[in-house]
Every structure is written in C-alpha cells, then in structure tokens.
Amino acid sequence: MAGLGAGPLPGGLGQVPGGWGQVPGGPGSALGGVGAIPGAIVPSSRFPVTSRYATTPIAGFVDAAGVTHPYLRRRLVPPPEQFAAIGEHTVTQSDRLDRLAATYLGDPEQYWLLCDANRATTPDTLTAAPGRRLRITLPAGVPGPAPYA
C-alpha cells in the first residue's frame, strides 16, 4: 500500500498510480460523512457491462493513516414490478440458478437478474423449494415486447 497517497496533487489530494480517478465528495454528497473526503481518490470501475456492479458507484474511505480504501457503494435494486416480465418458471428439484439463467437469459452469469426479479438476496433460496414460481424478467430499463394487437 506504499503507493497510496504518494505524491501530492492540487488541493492536498494523494496521487495513486494505475488508472485511479477522482470521485466528487464532500459534506452532503454521496461520499459525505465520517471518513469520506472531498475528491477522494478511488479506482474507476473495472466491472464488465453485464455485471450487477457495472453502474454501482465506487467511493473512498481514508483511514487515520491517510490511506484511501476504495469500496463499492450500496447497490440499490429497483422494485421487481419495474422489470418487464417475459415469463415464469416453476422450480423442479434439479434446477440450478445458473442453468435457468442460461436457458432464459442466454448467459449463466446473469443469474443475478433472476434474483433481482424475485427479490432474492440469497440466490440459493430461489431453487430450494420445488414448485416455487420464479418471475423471468428483462433487466431494469429494458422494455418488454409490444403486446399483440
């Protein structure tokens, strides 16, 4: 961690090598509060666009020694009612969430979309009880298919 905070920048901010950037902050902002500093130096997001964390802001906490520790802000999930439903699935004993995501969404790593659509914070609970009906939805902000005339 020796590189963190090395070499001062204008305004007394530390300089961090390797693609780090500034996140606005200060009292009353998303970064305001204990340990948060204006202009905290934190890494830019390196999550793929398909990651549930792709749009989650990164903040920085500065400890007593002046070392900045980046962390992800809380990821807020929109209400499932805002997702466009494209179907339902009745859970069977052999179901796995990654397989369901591959079947319905085309990518097993998108299982988290099924969690969001069904208000699950623990993925395994979705397939634990055979007979449970799962909502299959599109991601937030993606409109569903037009209704048939």
JSON list of C-alpha atoms in Angstrom, two decimals:
[
{"chain": "A", "resi": 1, "resn": "MET", "atom": "CA", "xyz": [0.00, 0.00, 0.00]},
{"chain": "A", "resi": 2, "resn": "ALA", "atom": "CA", "xyz": [3.00, 2.25, -0.15]},
{"chain": "A", "resi": 3, "resn": "GLY", "atom": "CA", "xyz": [1.81, 3.76, -3.43]},
{"chain": "A", "resi": 4, "resn": "LEU", "atom": "CA", "xyz": [-1.45, 5.01, -1.97]},
{"chain": "A", "resi": 5, "resn": "GLY", "atom": "CA", "xyz": [-1.23, 8.66, -1.12]},
{"chain": "A", "resi": 6, "resn": "ALA", "atom": "CA", "xyz": [2.23, 9.08, -2.69]},
{"chain": "A", "resi": 7, "resn": "GLY", "atom": "CA", "xyz": [2.92, 12.39, -4.41]},
{"chain": "A", "resi": 8, "resn": "PRO", "atom": "CA", "xyz": [0.56, 15.24, -3.56]},
{"chain": "A", "resi": 9, "resn": "LEU", "atom": "CA", "xyz": [-1.94, 16.57, -6.09]},
{"chain": "A", "resi": 10, "resn": "PRO", "atom": "CA", "xyz": [-3.51, 20.04, -6.08]},
{"chain": "A", "resi": 11, "resn": "GLY", "atom": "CA", "xyz": [-5.79, 20.55, -3.12]},
{"chain": "A", "resi": 12, "resn": "GLY", "atom": "CA", "xyz": [-3.84, 18.15, -0.91]},
{"chain": "A", "resi": 13, "resn": "LEU", "atom": "CA", "xyz": [-5.16, 15.03, -2.62]},
{"chain": "A", "resi": 14, "resn": "GLY", "atom": "CA", "xyz": [-2.99, 11.94, -2.82]},
{"chain": "A", "resi": 15, "resn": "GLN", "atom": "CA", "xyz": [-1.78, 10.50, -6.10]},
{"chain": "A", "resi": 16, "resn": "VAL", "atom": "CA", "xyz": [-2.43, 6.86, -6.83]},
{"chain": "A", "resi": 17, "resn": "PRO", "atom": "CA", "xyz": [-0.86, 5.01, -9.77]},
{"chain": "A", "resi": 18, "resn": "GLY", "atom": "CA", "xyz": [-2.64, 2.61, -12.11]},
{"chain": "A", "resi": 19, "resn": "GLY", "atom": "CA", "xyz": [-5.77, 4.14, -13.58]},
{"chain": "A", "resi": 20, "resn": "TRP", "atom": "CA", "xyz": [-7.21, 5.76, -10.49]},
{"chain": "A", "resi": 21, "resn": "GLY", "atom": "CA", "xyz": [-9.59, 8.68, -10.75]},
{"chain": "A", "resi": 22, "resn": "GLN", "atom": "CA", "xyz": [-11.37, 11.21, -8.58]},
{"chain": "A", "resi": 23, "resn": "VAL", "atom": "CA", "xyz": [-14.89, 10.80, -7.28]},
{"chain": "A", "resi": 24, "resn": "PRO", "atom": "CA", "xyz": [-16.62, 14.01, -6.18]},
{"chain": "A", "resi": 25, "resn": "GLY", "atom": "CA", "xyz": [-17.42, 14.14, -2.49]},
{"chain": "A", "resi": 26, "resn": "GLY", "atom": "CA", "xyz": [-17.88, 16.37, 0.49]},
{"chain": "A", "resi": 27, "resn": "PRO", "atom": "CA", "xyz": [-20.46, 17.16, 3.13]},
{"chain": "A", "resi": 28, "resn": "GLY", "atom": "CA", "xyz": [-23.98, 16.49, 1.93]},
{"chain": "A", "resi": 29, "resn": "SER", "atom": "CA", "xyz": [-22.84, 14.42, -1.07]},
{"chain": "A", "resi": 30, "resn": "ALA", "atom": "CA", "xyz": [-22.98, 10.68, -1.57]},
{"chain": "A", "resi": 31, "resn": "LEU", "atom": "CA", "xyz": [-19.46, 10.49, -0.13]},
{"chain": "A", "resi": 32, "resn": "GLY", "atom": "CA", "xyz": [-20.05, 12.84, 2.79]},
{"chain": "A", "resi": 33, "resn": "GLY", "atom": "CA", "xyz": [-19.75, 11.60, 6.34]},
{"chain": "A", "resi": 34, "resn": "VAL", "atom": "CA", "xyz": [-17.18, 10.06, 8.65]},
{"chain": "A", "resi": 35, "resn": "GLY", "atom": "CA", "xyz": [-14.03, 9.05, 6.82]},
{"chain": "A", "resi": 36, "resn": "ALA", "atom": "CA", "xyz": [-15.15, 10.38, 3.44]},
{"chain": "A", "resi": 37, "resn": "ILE", "atom": "CA", "xyz": [-13.19, 13.24, 1.93]},
{"chain": "A", "resi": 38, "resn": "PRO", "atom": "CA", "xyz": [-13.87, 15.65, -0.91]},
{"chain": "A", "resi": 39, "resn": "GLY", "atom": "CA", "xyz": [-12.24, 14.41, -4.11]},
{"chain": "A", "resi": 40, "resn": "ALA", "atom": "CA", "xyz": [-11.31, 11.02, -2.65]},
{"chain": "A", "resi": 41, "resn": "ILE", "atom": "CA", "xyz": [-9.02, 9.07, -4.96]},
{"chain": "A", "resi": 42, "resn": "VAL", "atom": "CA", "xyz": [-10.59, 5.75, -5.90]},
{"chain": "A", "resi": 43, "resn": "PRO", "atom": "CA", "xyz": [-10.24, 3.31, -8.80]},
{"chain": "A", "resi": 44, "resn": "SER", "atom": "CA", "xyz": [-12.50, 3.62, -11.82]},
{"chain": "A", "resi": 45, "resn": "SER", "atom": "CA", "xyz": [-14.96, 0.77, -12.34]},
{"chain": "A", "resi": 46, "resn": "ARG", "atom": "CA", "xyz": [-13.46, -2.27, -13.98]},
{"chain": "A", "resi": 47, "resn": "PHE", "atom": "CA", "xyz": [-16.63, -4.37, -13.96]},
{"chain": "A", "resi": 48, "resn": "PRO", "atom": "CA", "xyz": [-17.96, -5.67, -17.29]},
{"chain": "A", "resi": 49, "resn": "VAL", "atom": "CA", "xyz": [-21.15, -4.04, -18.55]},
{"chain": "A", "resi": 50, "resn": "THR", "atom": "CA", "xyz": [-23.05, -7.26, -17.80]},
{"chain": "A", "resi": 51, "resn": "SER", "atom": "CA", "xyz": [-22.02, -7.19, -14.13]},
{"chain": "A", "resi": 52, "resn": "ARG", "atom": "CA", "xyz": [-24.56, -6.30, -11.46]},
{"chain": "A", "resi": 53, "resn": "TYR", "atom": "CA", "xyz": [-21.93, -3.83, -10.21]},
{"chain": "A", "resi": 54, "resn": "ALA", "atom": "CA", "xyz": [-21.25, -2.10, -13.55]},
{"chain": "A", "resi": 55, "resn": "THR", "atom": "CA", "xyz": [-23.19, 1.04, -12.57]},
{"chain": "A", "resi": 56, "resn": "THR", "atom": "CA", "xyz": [-22.51, 0.88, -8.83]},
{"chain": "A", "resi": 57, "resn": "PRO", "atom": "CA", "xyz": [-20.50, 3.94, -7.75]},
{"chain": "A", "resi": 58, "resn": "ILE", "atom": "CA", "xyz": [-17.11, 3.46, -6.14]},
{"chain": "A", "resi": 59, "resn": "ALA", "atom": "CA", "xyz": [-16.30, 5.59, -3.11]},
{"chain": "A", "resi": 60, "resn": "GLY", "atom": "CA", "xyz": [-13.21, 6.02, -0.98]},
{"chain": "A", "resi": 61, "resn": "PHE", "atom": "CA", "xyz": [-12.61, 5.86, 2.74]},
{"chain": "A", "resi": 62, "resn": "VAL", "atom": "CA", "xyz": [-9.50, 7.49, 4.19]},
{"chain": "A", "resi": 63, "resn": "ASP", "atom": "CA", "xyz": [-8.23, 5.90, 7.37]},
{"chain": "A", "resi": 64, "resn": "ALA", "atom": "CA", "xyz": [-6.38, 7.63, 10.21]},
{"chain": "A", "resi": 65, "resn": "ALA", "atom": "CA", "xyz": [-3.04, 6.98, 8.47]},
{"chain": "A", "resi": 66, "resn": "GLY", "atom": "CA", "xyz": [-4.26, 8.81, 5.36]},
{"chain": "A", "resi": 67, "resn": "VAL", "atom": "CA", "xyz": [-4.58, 5.65, 3.25]},
{"chain": "A", "resi": 68, "resn": "THR", "atom": "CA", "xyz": [-7.54, 5.61, 0.84]},
{"chain": "A", "resi": 69, "resn": "HIS", "atom": "CA", "xyz": [-9.53, 2.37, 0.75]},
{"chain": "A", "resi": 70, "resn": "PRO", "atom": "CA", "xyz": [-11.91, 2.10, -2.22]},
{"chain": "A", "resi": 71, "resn": "TYR", "atom": "CA", "xyz": [-15.24, 0.37, -1.75]},
{"chain": "A", "resi": 72, "resn": "LEU", "atom": "CA", "xyz": [-18.46, -0.13, -3.65]},
{"chain": "A", "resi": 73, "resn": "ARG", "atom": "CA", "xyz": [-21.44, 1.96, -2.66]},
{"chain": "A", "resi": 74, "resn": "ARG", "atom": "CA", "xyz": [-24.64, 0.10, -1.86]},
{"chain": "A", "resi": 75, "resn": "ARG", "atom": "CA", "xyz": [-26.30, -1.37, -4.93]},
{"chain": "A", "resi": 76, "resn": "LEU", "atom": "CA", "xyz": [-29.98, -0.49, -4.87]},
{"chain": "A", "resi": 77, "resn": "VAL", "atom": "CA", "xyz": [-32.22, -2.87, -6.76]},
{"chain": "A", "resi": 78, "resn": "PRO", "atom": "CA", "xyz": [-35.29, -1.34, -8.41]},
{"chain": "A", "resi": 79, "resn": "PRO", "atom": "CA", "xyz": [-38.65, -2.83, -7.42]},
{"chain": "A", "resi": 80, "resn": "PRO", "atom": "CA", "xyz": [-39.26, -6.01, -9.46]},
{"chain": "A", "resi": 81, "resn": "GLU", "atom": "CA", "xyz": [-42.54, -4.55, -10.68]},
{"chain": "A", "resi": 82, "resn": "GLN", "atom": "CA", "xyz": [-40.45, -2.16, -12.82]},
{"chain": "A", "resi": 83, "resn": "PHE", "atom": "CA", "xyz": [-38.94, -5.08, -14.77]},
{"chain": "A", "resi": 84, "resn": "ALA", "atom": "CA", "xyz": [-40.66, -6.26, -17.96]},
{"chain": "A", "resi": 85, "resn": "ALA", "atom": "CA", "xyz": [-41.87, -9.82, -17.38]},
{"chain": "A", "resi": 86, "resn": "ILE", "atom": "CA", "xyz": [-41.13, -12.28, -20.17]},
{"chain": "A", "resi": 87, "resn": "GLY", "atom": "CA", "xyz": [-42.25, -15.48, -18.45]},
{"chain": "A", "resi": 88, "resn": "GLU", "atom": "CA", "xyz": [-42.35, -17.69, -15.39]},
{"chain": "A", "resi": 89, "resn": "HIS", "atom": "CA", "xyz": [-40.61, -20.89, -14.35]},
{"chain": "A", "resi": 90, "resn": "THR", "atom": "CA", "xyz": [-41.78, -23.49, -11.85]},
{"chain": "A", "resi": 91, "resn": "VAL", "atom": "CA", "xyz": [-38.79, -24.79, -9.89]},
{"chain": "A", "resi": 92, "resn": "THR", "atom": "CA", "xyz": [-38.02, -28.52, -10.00]},
{"chain": "A", "resi": 93, "resn": "GLN", "atom": "CA", "xyz": [-35.72, -30.45, -7.69]},
{"chain": "A", "resi": 94, "resn": "SER", "atom": "CA", "xyz": [-32.84, -30.50, -10.20]},
{"chain": "A", "resi": 95, "resn": "ASP", "atom": "CA", "xyz": [-32.94, -26.77, -11.06]},
{"chain": "A", "resi": 96, "resn": "ARG", "atom": "CA", "xyz": [-29.87, -24.60, -10.66]},
{"chain": "A", "resi": 97, "resn": "LEU", "atom": "CA", "xyz": [-30.00, -20.84, -10.97]},
{"chain": "A", "resi": 98, "resn": "ASP", "atom": "CA", "xyz": [-27.10, -20.63, -13.40]},
{"chain": "A", "resi": 99, "resn": "ARG", "atom": "CA", "xyz": [-28.78, -23.14, -15.70]},
{"chain": "A", "resi": 100, "resn": "LEU", "atom": "CA", "xyz": [-32.05, -21.24, -15.54]},
{"chain": "A", "resi": 101, "resn": "ALA", "atom": "CA", "xyz": [-30.22, -18.02, -16.42]},
{"chain": "A", "resi": 102, "resn": "ALA", "atom": "CA", "xyz": [-28.55, -19.77, -19.38]},
{"chain": "A", "resi": 103, "resn": "THR", "atom": "CA", "xyz": [-31.90, -21.11, -20.57]},
{"chain": "A", "resi": 104, "resn": "TYR", "atom": "CA", "xyz": [-33.98, -17.94, -20.20]},
{"chain": "A", "resi": 105, "resn": "LEU", "atom": "CA", "xyz": [-31.38, -15.17, -20.48]},
{"chain": "A", "resi": 106, "resn": "GLY", "atom": "CA", "xyz": [-28.71, -16.80, -22.62]},
{"chain": "A", "resi": 107, "resn": "ASP", "atom": "CA", "xyz": [-25.91, -16.38, -20.06]},
{"chain": "A", "resi": 108, "resn": "PRO", "atom": "CA", "xyz": [-25.42, -18.36, -16.83]},
{"chain": "A", "resi": 109, "resn": "GLU", "atom": "CA", "xyz": [-23.58, -15.44, -15.22]},
{"chain": "A", "resi": 110, "resn": "GLN", "atom": "CA", "xyz": [-26.76, -13.36, -15.41]},
{"chain": "A", "resi": 111, "resn": "TYR", "atom": "CA", "xyz": [-28.38, -15.38, -12.60]},
{"chain": "A", "resi": 112, "resn": "TRP", "atom": "CA", "xyz": [-28.40, -12.17, -10.56]},
{"chain": "A", "resi": 113, "resn": "LEU", "atom": "CA", "xyz": [-31.13, -10.81, -12.85]},
{"chain": "A", "resi": 114, "resn": "LEU", "atom": "CA", "xyz": [-33.36, -13.67, -11.67]},
{"chain": "A", "resi": 115, "resn": "CYS", "atom": "CA", "xyz": [-32.50, -12.73, -8.08]},
{"chain": "A", "resi": 116, "resn": "ASP", "atom": "CA", "xyz": [-33.44, -9.10, -8.71]},
{"chain": "A", "resi": 117, "resn": "ALA", "atom": "CA", "xyz": [-36.70, -10.08, -10.41]},
{"chain": "A", "resi": 118, "resn": "ASN", "atom": "CA", "xyz": [-37.71, -12.25, -7.44]},
{"chain": "A", "resi": 119, "resn": "ARG", "atom": "CA", "xyz": [-36.42, -10.09, -4.55]},
{"chain": "A", "resi": 120, "resn": "ALA", "atom": "CA", "xyz": [-33.84, -12.68, -3.53]},
{"chain": "A", "resi": 121, "resn": "THR", "atom": "CA", "xyz": [-30.75, -11.62, -1.61]},
{"chain": "A", "resi": 122, "resn": "THR", "atom": "CA", "xyz": [-29.55, -15.22, -1.29]},
{"chain": "A", "resi": 123, "resn": "PRO", "atom": "CA", "xyz": [-29.55, -16.89, -4.73]},
{"chain": "A", "resi": 124, "resn": "ASP", "atom": "CA", "xyz": [-29.91, -20.47, -3.45]},
{"chain": "A", "resi": 125, "resn": "THR", "atom": "CA", "xyz": [-33.29, -19.68, -1.90]},
{"chain": "A", "resi": 126, "resn": "LEU", "atom": "CA", "xyz": [-34.82, -19.33, -5.37]},
{"chain": "A", "resi": 127, "resn": "THR", "atom": "CA", "xyz": [-34.32, -23.00, -6.23]},
{"chain": "A", "resi": 128, "resn": "ALA", "atom": "CA", "xyz": [-34.53, -24.50, -2.72]},
{"chain": "A", "resi": 129, "resn": "ALA", "atom": "CA", "xyz": [-38.25, -25.29, -2.83]},
{"chain": "A", "resi": 130, "resn": "PRO", "atom": "CA", "xyz": [-39.58, -27.29, -5.79]},
{"chain": "A", "resi": 131, "resn": "GLY", "atom": "CA", "xyz": [-42.86, -25.85, -7.02]},
{"chain": "A", "resi": 132, "resn": "ARG", "atom": "CA", "xyz": [-41.86, -22.23, -6.43]},
{"chain": "A", "resi": 133, "resn": "ARG", "atom": "CA", "xyz": [-42.73, -19.96, -9.33]},
{"chain": "A", "resi": 134, "resn": "LEU", "atom": "CA", "xyz": [-39.98, -17.63, -10.49]},
{"chain": "A", "resi": 135, "resn": "ARG", "atom": "CA", "xyz": [-40.53, -14.46, -12.48]},
{"chain": "A", "resi": 136, "resn": "ILE", "atom": "CA", "xyz": [-38.36, -14.21, -15.57]},
{"chain": "A", "resi": 137, "resn": "THR", "atom": "CA", "xyz": [-37.83, -10.57, -16.50]},
{"chain": "A", "resi": 138, "resn": "LEU", "atom": "CA", "xyz": [-35.71, -8.31, -18.62]},
{"chain": "A", "resi": 139, "resn": "PRO", "atom": "CA", "xyz": [-33.17, -6.05, -16.89]},
{"chain": "A", "resi": 140, "resn": "ALA", "atom": "CA", "xyz": [-34.39, -2.76, -15.42]},
{"chain": "A", "resi": 141, "resn": "GLY", "atom": "CA", "xyz": [-34.94, -0.16, -18.12]},
{"chain": "A", "resi": 142, "resn": "VAL", "atom": "CA", "xyz": [-35.34, -2.68, -20.95]},
{"chain": "A", "resi": 143, "resn": "PRO", "atom": "CA", "xyz": [-38.90, -2.56, -22.30]},
{"chain": "A", "resi": 144, "resn": "GLY", "atom": "CA", "xyz": [-40.78, -5.77, -22.86]},
{"chain": "A", "resi": 145, "resn": "PRO", "atom": "CA", "xyz": [-42.17, -6.94, -26.18]},
{"chain": "A", "resi": 146, "resn": "ALA", "atom": "CA", "xyz": [-45.10, -5.00, -27.62]},
{"chain": "A", "resi": 147, "resn": "PRO", "atom": "CA", "xyz": [-48.48, -6.59, -26.88]},
{"chain": "A", "resi": 148, "resn": "TYR", "atom": "CA", "xyz": [-50.17, -8.39, -29.76]},
{"chain": "A", "resi": 149, "resn": "ALA", "atom": "CA", "xyz": [-52.97, -6.45, -31.46]}
]
